[in-house]
Every structure is written in structure tokens, then in C-alpha cells.
Amino acid sequence: MSQAIETARTYLKPHKKLPTVWCGGCGLGVIMSSLLRVISKMEIPKNDIATVSGIGCTGRMPTYVDSNTLHTTHGRALAFATGVKLANPKLTVITAMGDGDALAIGGNHFIHACRRNIDITAIVANNCIYGMTGGQYSPTTPHGKRGTTAPYGNVEHEFDASALAAGAGASFVARTSVYHVRELDKMLEQAIRHRGFSVVEVMSNCYTSYGRLNKYKSPVDMFRWMKESSVTLREAERMSPEELEGKFTRGVFVENYMPEFIEVYDNLAERLTSDSTTVATQLRETVERYERLGDRLKAVG
Amino acid sequence: MSAKRNKDIKVLQGNEACAIGAVAAGVNFFAGYPITPSSEVAEFMARHLPLIGGRFIQMEDEIASIAAIIGASIAGSRSMTATSGPGFSLMQENLGLACLAEIPCVVVNVMRAGPSTGLPTQPAQADVMQTRWGTHGDHAIIALAPSTVLECIELTVCCVSLAEKYRTPTVLLLDEVIGHMRESVTLPPPGSYHCESRGTPGADLDDYCPAACEGDTVAPLGHFGGPHRFHVTGLTHDKHGFPTMVPDEVDQKIHWIVDKIESRADELAMNDEFMTDDCDVLLFAYGSTARVAKASVRQLREQGIKAGLLRVKTIWPFSGKRLHELAPQLRGIVVPEMNMGQLVLEVERTIGGGVPVRRLGRVDGRLFTPDQITDFVTEELSA
């Protein structure tokens, strides 16, 4: 317990007033505390971390984490994070997004971030609902479940966020839930250590918006659902599609070594600037001409 | 002309010149999405940035492009993107974030005819008001419009400098003609320009206020990975950068982001004048239209009409100072624009009915001709 308090004291912003904006029984606190434990365990200096988010309940996470923090517009966390990482690759860049943020309004940024393989860790807190705006159905609300904009049950079918990430080419994809906290810690650490784009989908619970609309009696009921409705990859392998109906699989789905974007880019830049036989020479001369113009400016700047 | 001097003369395209200006001003990060007629800027940056230690990335859309340059700026880069009308529309959301969070970055908008997809390869000046008011909420913006290829270099440097100095997004408003035009450029002599930087936060690591908004000084901006840890948000925030709903703090913030730019309108105004000393008819123009207007001034003078040209390079913030100074000698002002009347609204507002202001719009995707402007002026005078 004292360990937990110590971690909180070190990695929560000192002048940020608590409690958080999150409702009692919300899973987001579990995800944030897991993140803090992992950062602490990995001993990453706080100044070397950039936590980036979009909009929604999950979007508020950077407000509390004591690192460099960037709270952006709805769905755009990964696009901002891309710029942050490219401008300063030494930073450990972590994005926290909800399901609506990452997969609806930010869906395009999400798949392209997966494809590019820039060394960013994307946490997708999936509570199957738009919580902050009051419970509208999201891209992960299961078919038939209720939201305030799906009052008779969701007509649409949901995304499998992990399958989407894997399909789009993410080099690390894992899923667990806020009930499986030790597993969450382990996966987050693996994801942050992974050199490339990593996605950790965390099944979470929004009792206030999703739970009450879908006949869960309490937040505890929702944690019980996560415990009982999830199966590990190994268990899933032995189950038929019928048995897997309505359940979600936990585990590391993808862990590939793929060349990381900045690594490839910088190697290319080095080759270009050291190569004296190809088109690079010509380009370099052009650049030098313009740099002389730059020097003139810098001389007075 | 000596051989040494010849080396400084180059034939450049406007978009290319703009990219050269950016590199010269230290821009080391570019994110963009292909769009006509601005793609040459991205192509130049893609070729050159890896050679000078910078980085280029082509994002999935314009929303992501501006997001990436804001992110890169926060992490310490000088960053830029380039686009045209439809892409500029998509950028409005995050342009607002950069205004509120006070993040320096440069957006080049090579204006083409709209609305919607419009005429992708034809010029317009139809994004003047979108530049000023496109993103939601009260804010201010700095926008510059070059008329020559050399000015594409100069004003890009200015855009970088002003973005850094005032911690604000700046917009370089080219039109398709200026962006794609090639003309000879004499590279400026040393010491021609000055490029500011965003400053360095003080040594006190615990009480860094990245969003301070008091007095006259824009707070220096640290960078992610530097000695100061800080929070950046698109929510209205207090001086530490944390969300606030306290009415006094909110009010102060909004006034700050507007006033820091609007109160400096006269200081930021860059104009160029042609035959205004004794003119009684003033052509007020910018961008490629101003080049045509200059020819019209000559034609009108030949007809014995004392015409002059006030060409504004600073579009936003709009300064009425020079108009006020010239007004007493004028019997009319004509504002030709490749739109249905945008910057003319500011001219009318400034003049306030004292001198007749006439709009001359063109929205058929073609440039004005000198005759068109000249004829309009003579018709108005005889009316």
C-alpha cells in the first residue's frame, strides 16, 4: 500500500486537485494507476515522457499524470503524438484514448498510426460507450446493446479494436481488461518497451452510462462480466465460435519486430547525406545553397 | 553585372520559394497531405528535410497534418504544413487549438477557387475570411500575403518569426498564381531579415507558467523533453495550462489570445505603395491581384486619373492606419479581389462611409486583367 501511495505521489501532478473527473466505479482509474506503476517500475524520467490524449473521459488522463502532457482535440491524439515523437524521438510517447476517440472520430489516424509503426504506445480504453456525453452508442457498443442514441438496442455491429489494429499492421497488439490488473501492468510494460507502434486495448466499464442502460446492477456487476466473459488466447483456441459468442479474448495477439519509422527515416537521411555518388550530391549542393541563405538569416536572428 | 552577383539571381517558383524561406528560417519539421495547388511545398520539404537533419511526414489527411506540426512544435521543432482551400477547411479545428494553447506553427494556404472542390487548378483569394474566422470561438490570427516570388521567401520567414515571437499559428496566404508563378529572384543580401524565437523558460522548474497571460510579454515556450514539464490543452486554461472554468480566468485568457495580436495590428502592418503620394483614387489590393492593379494604376495615370496602389502584405491583423492617413486626399477606393468581397469589408469598416469604397470581385477562376480594373475605375468615376 505504501508503495502505491509513493507511486501516486511521484507520478500524479502535485498541484492538480483530486478527485478525478471520473465517476465512482469507473475503470479509467485502474488504467491510470497501472500506467503509473509501469512508468515507475521502468524508471522512465518524468521529463522524458509525453502523455497525449484526445477528448472524452479517457482524454482527461494526461491532466493527472505528471509527465509532459498534451490534451488535444477529439480523435487526434495519435496525429499530435506523431509530431511529438518525430520532433523528439527520445521521448517515450504514450497516448490514451477511449473507444469513440480512437475508433470513430480518430479511426483514420488510428489505422494509419498502426501502419506507420512509429514508436508510440496507444492505450485504447474500451468501455463500449460515449461516457462523457452521456451514453451514446460507440463503434464498440455490441450489437443489440443500448445507448441513449440506441434506445431500442444498437442496430450497428461493433469493431473488434484489436483485430482492427492487427489488420492495419500494428507491430504489437494486446488486450486485457480492468479486472485483470496484473495482466494489464504486464502488457503495458511490454507495449512501452516494444520498439514500434503498440496497441493495448483495455476493456473497461462505464457503469454510469453503459451499465445503467444495459441492466448492470452495479460497477461490481460489470467487473464480474469482465471476469466471466473473457477468455485467454489459449482457452479461446480450444473453443468453438459458438462458445466464443459474446466473449472477448485476452492476450498478446501480435508481437512482431518491424523496422520503426524514425529508425528507417534517419538511416535513409544518413545514407543520403553520406552518399557522394548518387542524386544525393546534387541535392546536397542545392541544400547548401539554401543553407547559406539560412546562415545569412541566422547571423542576424 | 559581375559574375559574383549573378550567383544570387535564381529562377524560382512561388511554392518552391516558400519552402526555401521555411528552410532558411529554420523549419525542421513538415507534415502535409497532397493537394493542388500546394503540393510543391511538400515535395520540396520531402526532398530537403532529411538532408538537413529535419523530418518530413505525409499524414493521412489535413487534420492530422496540422495536428502533427503542433505536436512537433510542442516538442521543440519549427514546423510547417501547406495546403489549399478544402484542406484548410479541415485544419480549422486544430488551428483553434494552436491559437488557444499558443503553439507556434506555420500554415501555407495556396488559395484556389471554391467552395467545395471548386476549381483545384485556378486561383482565388476566397479564404481571407476563413483564415480570420474559420475556427470556432474568439481568437486572432496572423496572415501574410505575398505578391512576388521573392516575397514568398521573405514572408515565409516572417510567418515563422511572428509565429515564434507571438506564440501563435501564422498563415501564409498565397493564391494559385503566386504559388505556381516562376520569376527571377535576387537573393537578399545578408542581414535582410530577422527571425525571432519563442524564448527559453526561466530557471524555476516548479513555477513555470507556460500559459501566463498578463502584461505585454508572451510567455516563453518550453519543449517536451526539456527541463520544464508542462501541460498543453485545448480546454480553456489557467496560467499553468490546466483547465479552468473560473469566469475571470477564462475572460482573461480569451482577451489575451485576441489582444496580443489585434493590439499590434499597426506594428505588424506591412504595406507597399505605388504612386500614392498625390493619388485621389486608391486601389487597395493584395496577392496576385495587386500585380494587376499596379498595371491599372499606370493605365489610369496615362488617362490623367491620379490613381495609386496600396498593397497590403499583412492581411490579418487588419490595420486601417494607412487607409486613415490617405483618406483625406481620396475621392474613391476600389478593392479588386478574386472573391465576392472579403477584405473589402475591413476597408469599408475602416473608412466608415467617409470615402466611397467600391468592390470589384472576380470568381470565374481567372485573373483580373489591367483593363478590367481600369475600366471599372473609369466607369465608377463617371457615374
XYZ file of C-alpha atoms in Angstrom:
684
model
C 0.000 0.000 0.000
C 2.763 2.439 0.884
C 4.295 1.556 -2.473
C 1.072 2.612 -4.162
C 0.967 5.900 -2.279
C 4.593 6.544 -3.163
C 3.898 5.897 -6.856
C 0.872 8.169 -6.769
C 2.840 10.913 -5.027
C 5.641 10.698 -7.560
C 3.660 10.348 -10.750
C 0.498 12.358 -10.172
C 0.727 16.074 -10.785
C 1.330 17.803 -7.448
C -0.911 20.844 -7.936
C -3.721 19.021 -9.680
C -6.709 18.774 -7.414
C -8.141 15.338 -6.850
C -10.523 13.534 -7.061
C -10.520 12.973 -10.796
C -13.466 13.793 -13.063
C -14.217 10.076 -13.321
C -17.342 8.608 -11.666
C -17.130 6.167 -8.799
C -16.766 2.629 -10.136
C -15.156 3.748 -13.409
C -12.383 1.601 -14.852
C -10.238 4.513 -16.003
C -8.601 4.968 -12.609
C -7.463 1.348 -12.812
C -5.827 2.009 -16.171
C -4.156 5.186 -14.984
C -2.779 3.586 -11.835
C -1.460 0.691 -13.905
C 0.265 3.187 -16.200
C 1.806 4.957 -13.213
C 3.078 1.665 -11.764
C 4.637 0.681 -15.076
C 6.338 4.039 -15.610
C 7.611 3.863 -12.051
C 8.876 0.308 -12.454
C 10.583 1.146 -15.724
C 12.137 4.220 -14.082
C 11.474 6.442 -17.060
C 12.283 10.037 -16.077
C 9.086 12.068 -15.994
C 10.556 14.705 -18.293
C 11.192 12.045 -20.923
C 7.549 11.003 -21.141
C 4.857 12.662 -23.220
C 1.315 11.543 -22.466
C -1.099 12.564 -25.201
C -4.859 12.241 -25.318
C -7.933 13.339 -27.220
C -11.392 14.106 -25.880
C -13.685 12.196 -23.576
C -13.321 10.687 -20.134
C -10.090 8.912 -21.127
C -8.896 12.178 -22.623
C -8.641 13.619 -19.140
C -5.921 11.166 -18.097
C -2.949 13.404 -19.001
C -4.348 16.112 -16.751
C -3.306 13.986 -13.781
C -0.176 12.158 -14.942
C 2.949 14.088 -14.015
C 4.818 13.916 -17.312
C 4.779 16.248 -20.273
C 1.114 16.121 -21.157
C -0.899 17.109 -24.182
C -4.679 17.113 -24.204
C -5.735 17.561 -27.814
C -8.891 17.622 -29.918
C -11.331 14.740 -30.335
C -9.767 11.776 -32.114
C -6.479 13.487 -32.906
C -4.212 12.232 -30.116
C -2.201 9.950 -32.402
C -1.699 12.657 -35.023
C -0.356 15.065 -32.402
C 1.710 12.273 -30.848
C 3.228 11.554 -34.272
C 4.549 15.115 -34.425
C 5.804 14.996 -30.845
C 7.692 11.751 -31.411
C 9.183 12.826 -34.743
C 10.365 16.110 -33.287
C 11.902 14.465 -30.239
C 12.386 10.694 -30.630
C 13.965 10.406 -27.179
C 10.547 10.862 -25.625
C 8.502 7.882 -24.544
C 5.181 8.783 -26.125
C 2.004 7.281 -24.703
C -1.483 8.062 -25.958
C -4.650 7.366 -24.007
C -7.888 7.219 -25.967
C -11.386 5.950 -25.459
C -13.213 3.782 -27.988
C -15.077 6.695 -29.601
C -11.940 8.818 -29.649
C -9.663 6.150 -31.130
C -12.029 4.270 -33.407
C -14.774 6.651 -34.578
C -13.592 10.228 -34.998
C -9.963 9.112 -34.750
C -10.334 5.894 -36.728
C -8.382 7.158 -39.706
C -5.495 8.353 -37.543
C -5.593 5.040 -35.671
C -5.211 2.760 -38.688
C -2.505 4.911 -40.234
C -0.570 5.046 -36.981
C -0.751 1.229 -36.915
C 0.548 1.108 -40.485
C 3.415 3.572 -39.980
C 4.950 1.855 -36.985
C 6.223 4.916 -35.148
C 7.350 4.066 -31.618
C 4.219 5.211 -29.781
C 2.107 3.270 -27.284
C -1.638 3.591 -27.770
C -3.880 2.689 -24.868
C -7.463 2.198 -26.012
C -9.791 2.228 -23.029
C -12.803 0.438 -24.441
C -15.957 0.904 -22.382
C -18.262 0.467 -25.369
C -19.946 3.862 -24.956
C -19.519 7.630 -25.146
C -19.387 8.217 -21.412
C -18.677 11.919 -21.099
C -21.505 12.986 -23.387
C -23.954 10.789 -21.542
C -24.101 7.333 -23.071
C -24.456 7.452 -26.849
C -23.529 4.239 -28.682
C -19.939 3.995 -29.911
C -18.169 1.913 -32.575
C -17.627 -0.790 -29.965
C -21.112 -0.922 -28.472
C -22.135 -4.526 -29.090
C -24.996 -5.149 -31.487
C -28.273 -5.047 -29.592
C -26.895 -3.233 -26.538
C -28.402 0.072 -25.535
C -27.143 3.627 -25.664
C -29.053 6.894 -25.385
C -28.893 7.089 -29.181
C -29.660 3.386 -29.473
C -32.693 3.352 -27.187
C -34.043 0.113 -28.697
C -30.717 -1.628 -28.971
C -27.774 -0.982 -31.268
C -28.606 -1.607 -34.912
C -24.954 -1.480 -35.942
C -22.228 -4.041 -35.387
C -19.152 -3.345 -33.319
C -15.481 -3.085 -34.174
C -13.029 -5.558 -32.713
C -10.403 -2.913 -31.906
C -7.518 -5.364 -31.528
C -8.325 -7.141 -34.781
C -8.533 -3.747 -36.481
C -5.109 -2.757 -35.123
C -3.602 -6.076 -36.186
C -5.171 -5.805 -39.620
C -3.831 -2.284 -40.045
C -0.336 -3.541 -39.334
C 0.402 -2.616 -35.710
C 3.533 -4.431 -34.584
C 2.269 -5.019 -31.033
C -1.372 -5.657 -30.158
C -2.684 -6.887 -26.819
C -5.995 -6.896 -24.996
C -6.992 -7.306 -21.399
C -9.472 -5.709 -19.015
C -9.534 -3.512 -15.936
C -10.439 -6.621 -13.922
C -7.148 -8.300 -14.920
C -4.868 -5.729 -13.364
C -1.626 -7.720 -13.152
C -2.026 -8.705 -16.774
C -2.660 -5.061 -17.630
C 0.565 -3.995 -15.902
C 2.492 -6.639 -17.797
C 1.014 -5.771 -21.165
C 1.522 -2.045 -20.721
C 5.149 -2.625 -19.857
C 5.606 -4.898 -22.872
C 3.915 -2.310 -25.065
C 6.058 0.589 -23.857
C 9.234 -1.485 -24.228
C 8.202 -2.599 -27.720
C 10.076 -0.642 -30.371
C 7.330 0.295 -32.791
C 3.650 1.115 -32.637
C 1.935 -0.756 -29.825
C -1.745 -1.007 -29.023
C -3.156 -2.127 -25.692
C -6.919 -2.427 -25.752
C -8.254 -2.360 -22.227
C -11.843 -3.471 -21.787
C -13.197 -1.029 -19.249
C -16.502 -0.243 -17.626
C -18.690 2.808 -17.656
C -21.316 1.987 -15.089
C -22.872 5.464 -15.151
C -23.661 5.497 -18.855
C -23.357 1.967 -20.211
C -24.043 -0.092 -17.124
C -27.301 1.513 -16.115
C -28.654 1.461 -19.685
C -27.793 -2.207 -20.050
C -29.156 -3.611 -16.817
C -25.978 -3.986 -14.810
C -26.874 -3.590 -11.161
C -23.583 -2.050 -10.055
C -19.981 -1.460 -11.153
C -19.163 -4.741 -9.417
C -21.556 -6.474 -11.786
C -19.602 -5.087 -14.697
C -16.272 -6.280 -13.273
C -17.882 -9.681 -12.854
C -18.888 -9.564 -16.501
C -15.271 -8.874 -17.473
C -14.085 -11.745 -15.335
C -16.632 -14.217 -16.650
C -16.869 -13.164 -20.272
C -13.207 -13.059 -21.085
C -11.039 -15.967 -22.113
C -7.322 -16.179 -22.618
C -5.879 -16.808 -26.036
C -5.042 -20.378 -25.027
C -8.599 -21.020 -23.827
C -10.005 -19.441 -26.947
C -8.013 -21.799 -29.152
C -9.909 -24.759 -27.689
C -13.330 -23.137 -28.021
C -15.768 -23.209 -30.922
C -17.079 -19.972 -32.494
C -20.420 -20.671 -30.769
C -18.759 -20.954 -27.380
C -16.853 -17.716 -28.024
C -20.043 -15.805 -28.850
C -20.377 -12.782 -26.556
C -16.931 -13.275 -25.050
C -13.695 -11.386 -25.613
C -10.215 -12.805 -25.844
C -7.338 -11.564 -23.720
C -3.701 -11.833 -24.628
C -0.889 -10.580 -26.811
C -2.198 -11.026 -30.353
C 0.705 -9.516 -32.270
C 4.327 -9.008 -31.334
C 6.448 -8.540 -34.441
C 9.752 -6.933 -34.986
C 9.297 -4.422 -37.766
C 11.630 -1.566 -38.639
C 10.493 1.501 -36.773
C 9.621 4.606 -38.835
C 12.117 7.055 -37.351
C 14.879 4.454 -37.439
C 14.264 3.876 -41.143
C 13.906 7.599 -41.865
C 17.107 8.529 -40.054
C 19.068 5.720 -41.686
C 17.868 6.940 -45.036
C 18.853 10.515 -44.165
C 22.299 9.331 -43.140
C 22.738 7.365 -46.371
C 21.640 10.375 -48.406
C 23.990 12.774 -46.698
C 26.998 10.440 -46.812
C 26.461 9.104 -50.326
C 28.640 11.024 -52.761
C 27.804 9.142 -55.933
C 24.077 9.473 -56.443
C 21.493 12.124 -56.769
C 22.240 12.964 -53.150
C 25.240 15.024 -54.185
C 23.121 17.207 -56.344
C 20.522 17.576 -53.655
C 23.145 18.383 -51.084
C 24.501 21.185 -53.208
C 21.041 22.644 -53.536
C 20.564 22.450 -49.806
C 23.908 24.060 -49.128
C 22.907 26.954 -51.345
C 19.757 27.440 -49.360
C 21.544 26.907 -46.093
C 23.797 29.799 -46.996
C 20.645 31.829 -47.201
C 19.685 30.371 -43.840
C 23.065 31.322 -42.388
C 22.535 34.853 -43.508
C 19.297 34.907 -41.619
C 20.736 33.245 -38.556
C 23.565 35.747 -38.500
C 21.053 38.432 -37.706
C 18.418 36.312 -35.934
C 26.720 42.773 -63.773
C 29.526 40.897 -62.032
C 29.741 37.106 -62.021
C 29.528 37.097 -58.225
C 26.277 38.962 -58.263
C 24.774 36.588 -60.835
C 25.030 33.736 -58.348
C 22.374 35.394 -56.257
C 19.866 35.517 -59.098
C 17.675 32.443 -59.419
C 14.517 31.482 -61.225
C 12.158 30.083 -58.626
C 8.545 29.049 -58.338
C 6.417 30.645 -55.618
C 5.726 27.397 -53.784
C 9.389 26.446 -54.008
C 10.414 29.877 -52.735
C 8.073 29.450 -49.832
C 9.733 26.144 -48.907
C 13.178 27.767 -49.273
C 12.106 30.541 -46.936
C 10.947 27.950 -44.432
C 14.246 26.052 -44.527
C 16.125 29.329 -44.258
C 14.083 30.296 -41.205
C 14.955 27.023 -39.506
C 11.817 24.997 -40.171
C 12.871 21.421 -39.469
C 9.543 19.619 -39.398
C 6.893 19.397 -42.093
C 3.718 17.337 -42.135
C 1.335 17.579 -45.028
C -1.229 15.986 -47.280
C -1.150 16.284 -51.066
C -3.408 18.935 -52.519
C -3.304 21.070 -55.633
C -2.003 23.765 -55.927
C 0.263 23.472 -52.872
C 1.918 20.064 -53.319
C 5.257 21.503 -54.480
C 5.880 22.829 -50.976
C 5.553 19.328 -49.511
C 7.632 17.836 -52.323
C 10.459 20.290 -51.692
C 10.367 19.592 -47.953
C 10.307 15.816 -48.537
C 13.468 16.131 -50.638
C 15.335 18.537 -48.419
C 14.441 17.991 -44.793
C 16.218 14.617 -44.435
C 19.351 16.238 -45.815
C 19.487 18.956 -43.197
C 18.593 16.956 -40.112
C 14.870 17.677 -40.261
C 11.967 15.287 -40.707
C 9.091 15.125 -43.164
C 5.957 13.049 -42.928
C 2.950 12.707 -45.183
C -0.062 12.332 -42.944
C -3.413 10.659 -43.641
C -5.268 13.967 -44.028
C -5.012 17.675 -43.309
C -6.490 17.296 -39.838
C -3.579 15.040 -38.957
C -1.090 17.282 -40.744
C -1.784 20.316 -38.610
C -2.030 18.129 -35.511
C 1.424 16.740 -36.242
C 3.015 20.157 -36.755
C 1.505 21.405 -33.497
C 2.801 18.310 -31.707
C 6.239 18.781 -33.261
C 6.289 22.422 -32.248
C 5.495 21.496 -28.657
C 8.409 19.067 -28.798
C 10.731 21.862 -29.917
C 10.648 21.948 -33.724
C 9.909 24.828 -36.018
C 7.122 23.340 -38.025
C 5.035 23.983 -41.082
C 2.336 22.495 -43.285
C 0.969 23.533 -46.666
C -2.477 23.089 -48.128
C -5.278 24.660 -50.152
C -8.942 25.513 -49.555
C -10.506 22.106 -48.818
C -7.531 21.091 -46.679
C -7.527 24.456 -44.954
C -11.171 23.870 -44.023
C -10.172 20.589 -42.392
C -7.395 22.310 -40.476
C -9.678 24.825 -38.790
C -10.318 22.598 -35.777
C -6.704 22.291 -34.725
C -5.849 25.795 -35.852
C -8.091 26.814 -32.969
C -6.147 24.605 -30.592
C -2.903 26.259 -31.669
C -4.491 29.700 -31.125
C -5.744 28.856 -27.647
C -2.748 26.827 -26.495
C -0.435 29.404 -28.119
C 1.661 26.994 -30.151
C 3.835 28.469 -32.908
C 3.357 26.888 -36.331
C 3.003 27.975 -39.938
C 0.231 27.022 -42.345
C 0.709 27.820 -46.014
C -2.600 28.083 -47.829
C -2.279 28.317 -51.600
C -5.767 29.585 -52.320
C -7.771 28.024 -55.116
C -11.296 28.700 -56.266
C -14.076 27.180 -54.169
C -16.384 26.468 -52.483
C -16.010 22.704 -52.036
C -13.656 21.110 -54.563
C -14.281 24.126 -56.774
C -11.556 24.742 -59.327
C -8.456 22.993 -57.983
C -6.053 24.490 -60.519
C -7.432 28.018 -60.717
C -6.614 30.966 -58.473
C -8.824 32.685 -55.923
C -8.497 34.840 -52.841
C -11.560 33.354 -51.248
C -10.079 32.124 -47.962
C -9.372 35.540 -46.483
C -12.302 35.431 -44.084
C -11.902 31.716 -43.433
C -8.373 32.479 -42.298
C -9.658 35.036 -39.841
C -12.849 33.374 -38.670
C -12.672 29.753 -39.806
C -12.134 28.119 -36.461
C -14.836 28.406 -33.839
C -14.634 30.747 -30.883
C -12.990 34.117 -30.371
C -9.379 34.180 -31.433
C -6.973 36.130 -33.604
C -4.615 35.132 -36.367
C -1.675 36.496 -38.294
C -1.854 36.093 -42.076
C 0.519 37.424 -44.709
C 0.043 37.509 -48.484
C 2.984 37.770 -50.876
C 2.721 39.215 -54.376
C 6.080 38.130 -55.743
C 8.229 35.029 -55.615
C 10.856 36.868 -53.590
C 8.143 37.811 -51.108
C 7.260 34.128 -50.821
C 10.687 33.682 -49.248
C 10.518 36.849 -47.184
C 7.014 36.449 -45.860
C 7.534 32.763 -45.030
C 10.468 33.850 -42.885
C 8.173 36.487 -41.359
C 5.495 33.852 -40.723
C 7.989 31.675 -38.860
C 9.345 34.650 -36.959
C 5.935 36.014 -35.950
C 4.672 32.547 -35.009
C 7.640 32.143 -32.691
C 7.532 35.653 -31.270
C 3.822 35.745 -30.523
C 3.333 32.003 -29.950
C 0.555 31.742 -32.479
C -0.219 29.937 -35.709
C 0.505 32.109 -38.727
C -0.911 31.668 -42.204
C 0.848 32.422 -45.449
C -1.904 33.190 -47.950
C -0.673 32.525 -51.447
C -3.005 32.329 -54.373
C -2.551 29.742 -57.082
C -0.915 32.262 -59.412
C 1.734 33.308 -56.887
C 2.280 29.667 -55.850
C 2.851 28.434 -59.393
C 4.441 31.500 -60.933
C 8.128 31.401 -61.800
C 10.154 34.572 -61.778
C 13.722 35.587 -61.251
C 14.628 36.315 -57.694
C 17.651 38.168 -56.440
C 18.520 36.543 -53.148
C 18.591 39.191 -50.456
C 21.871 40.475 -49.004
C 22.954 39.374 -45.541
C 21.096 40.994 -42.698
C 17.904 41.452 -44.673
C 15.677 39.520 -42.320
C 15.323 38.894 -38.657
C 13.878 35.643 -37.324
C 12.650 35.563 -33.737
C 12.462 32.551 -31.458
C 9.991 31.549 -28.786
C 12.386 32.184 -25.909
C 13.501 29.945 -23.086
C 11.581 29.498 -19.841
C 13.281 30.692 -16.667
C 15.306 28.506 -14.331
C 12.470 27.970 -11.863
C 11.255 24.490 -12.772
C 8.404 24.404 -10.254
C 6.670 27.614 -11.127
C 6.789 27.635 -14.906
C 3.641 29.233 -16.279
C 3.535 28.260 -19.950
C 0.176 29.958 -20.373
C 0.759 33.184 -18.479
C -1.362 35.945 -19.943
C -0.535 39.136 -18.143
C 1.215 42.315 -19.156
C 2.793 42.706 -22.538
C 5.122 39.749 -22.732
C 4.283 36.469 -24.382
C 5.457 33.662 -22.079
C 8.421 31.669 -23.398
C 7.517 28.158 -24.510
C 9.495 25.176 -23.281
C 9.541 21.915 -25.156
C 8.576 18.360 -24.285
C 11.771 16.632 -23.254
C 13.278 19.846 -21.926
C 13.879 20.773 -18.280
C 10.326 22.032 -17.771
C 7.419 19.592 -17.666
C 4.165 21.159 -18.707
C 0.585 20.556 -19.752
C -0.973 21.708 -23.008
C -4.720 21.562 -23.550
C -7.398 22.721 -25.933
C -9.615 23.393 -22.931
C -9.651 26.959 -21.690
C -6.877 27.008 -19.119
C -5.191 28.976 -16.365
C -1.628 30.307 -16.389
C -0.224 26.859 -15.521
C -2.026 25.413 -18.514
C -4.665 23.493 -16.540
C -8.359 23.609 -17.412
C -10.316 26.339 -15.711
C -13.932 27.469 -15.692
C -13.342 30.432 -13.378
C -15.016 33.291 -15.282
C -12.244 35.821 -14.587
C -9.529 33.422 -15.754
C -11.498 32.420 -18.847
C -12.197 36.041 -19.729
C -8.550 36.976 -19.280
C -7.407 34.106 -21.479
C -9.701 34.888 -24.412
C -8.865 38.587 -24.277
C -5.194 37.669 -24.146
C -5.117 35.495 -27.269
C -7.056 38.116 -29.213
C -5.385 41.248 -27.855
C -1.804 40.070 -28.136
C -2.295 40.133 -31.906
C -5.089 42.652 -32.560
C -3.487 45.346 -30.393
C -0.371 45.091 -32.555
C -2.181 45.493 -35.881
C -0.349 48.705 -36.798
C 3.001 47.352 -35.676
C 2.535 44.189 -37.761
C 1.248 46.012 -40.832
C 3.444 45.603 -43.896
C 2.405 47.602 -46.932
C 3.799 48.529 -50.269
C 2.660 51.651 -52.066
C 2.787 52.770 -55.680
C 2.093 56.354 -56.692
C 0.068 57.142 -53.602
C 1.729 60.496 -52.871
C -0.713 62.520 -54.919
C -3.371 59.941 -55.711
C -7.047 60.659 -55.301
C -8.212 57.217 -56.406
C -6.789 54.358 -54.398
C -6.612 50.752 -55.493
C -6.407 48.505 -52.452
C -5.160 45.006 -53.288
C -3.029 42.041 -52.250
C -1.522 38.885 -53.720
C -1.524 38.440 -57.482
C -4.380 40.942 -57.832
C -2.034 43.679 -56.627
C 0.305 42.989 -59.561
C -2.564 43.574 -61.963
C -3.708 46.626 -60.023
C -0.258 48.131 -60.398
C -0.582 47.922 -64.171
C -4.006 49.535 -63.891
C -2.528 52.429 -61.924
C -0.171 53.073 -64.847
C -3.037 52.884 -67.344
C -5.170 55.247 -65.273
C -2.314 57.717 -64.922
C -1.964 57.701 -68.711
C -5.628 58.699 -68.851
C -4.913 61.548 -66.459
C -6.528 59.877 -63.465
C -4.459 60.209 -60.326
C -4.563 56.593 -59.230
C -2.362 54.921 -56.624
C -1.982 51.440 -55.149
C -1.923 50.391 -51.518
C -0.815 46.770 -51.467
C -1.133 45.038 -48.116
C 1.193 42.179 -47.235
C -0.265 41.805 -43.755
C -3.854 40.655 -44.210
C -4.513 39.816 -40.545
C -4.493 41.543 -38.153
C -6.019 44.228 -40.347
C -4.563 47.673 -39.878
C -6.550 50.694 -41.000
C -3.767 53.131 -40.175
C -2.546 53.808 -43.692
C -6.102 53.989 -45.058
C -6.963 56.615 -42.453
C -3.870 58.592 -43.371
C -4.661 58.501 -47.075
C -8.433 59.029 -46.761
C -8.438 62.878 -46.745
C -6.854 63.025 -50.215
C -9.122 60.371 -51.742
C -12.337 60.610 -53.714
C -12.689 56.866 -54.015
C -11.248 53.488 -53.101
C -11.536 50.432 -55.341
C -10.890 46.975 -53.919
C -10.368 44.280 -56.547
C -10.349 40.768 -55.057
C -10.658 37.285 -56.519
C -13.744 36.673 -54.365
C -17.186 38.226 -53.897
C -15.858 40.807 -51.440
C -13.955 39.812 -48.330
C -11.112 42.103 -47.292
C -13.139 44.976 -48.717
C -15.407 44.566 -45.691
C -12.496 45.614 -43.475
C -11.739 48.557 -45.780
C -15.381 49.695 -45.614
C -15.410 49.278 -41.853
C -12.223 51.304 -41.516
C -13.328 54.127 -43.819
C -16.789 54.209 -42.285
C -18.505 55.943 -45.208
C -16.095 58.888 -45.421
C -14.858 57.913 -48.866
C -16.796 55.785 -51.381
C -15.456 52.216 -51.395
C -16.219 50.099 -54.452
C -15.904 46.326 -54.657
C -14.672 44.596 -57.764
C -14.973 40.853 -57.430
C -13.927 38.116 -59.810
C -14.899 34.485 -59.143
C -14.588 32.793 -62.522
C -11.226 31.254 -61.754
C -9.380 33.787 -63.898
C -7.032 36.586 -63.013
C -8.086 40.192 -63.340
C -6.776 41.978 -66.384
C -5.443 45.534 -66.039
C -8.151 46.682 -68.474
C -10.882 45.235 -66.304
C -9.772 47.181 -63.253
C -9.035 50.332 -65.253
C -12.444 50.249 -66.935
C -14.177 49.680 -63.633
C -12.439 52.699 -62.111
C -13.251 54.996 -65.040
C -16.884 53.844 -65.095
C -17.223 54.430 -61.363
C -15.687 57.883 -61.705
C -18.042 58.893 -64.478
C -21.064 57.541 -62.622
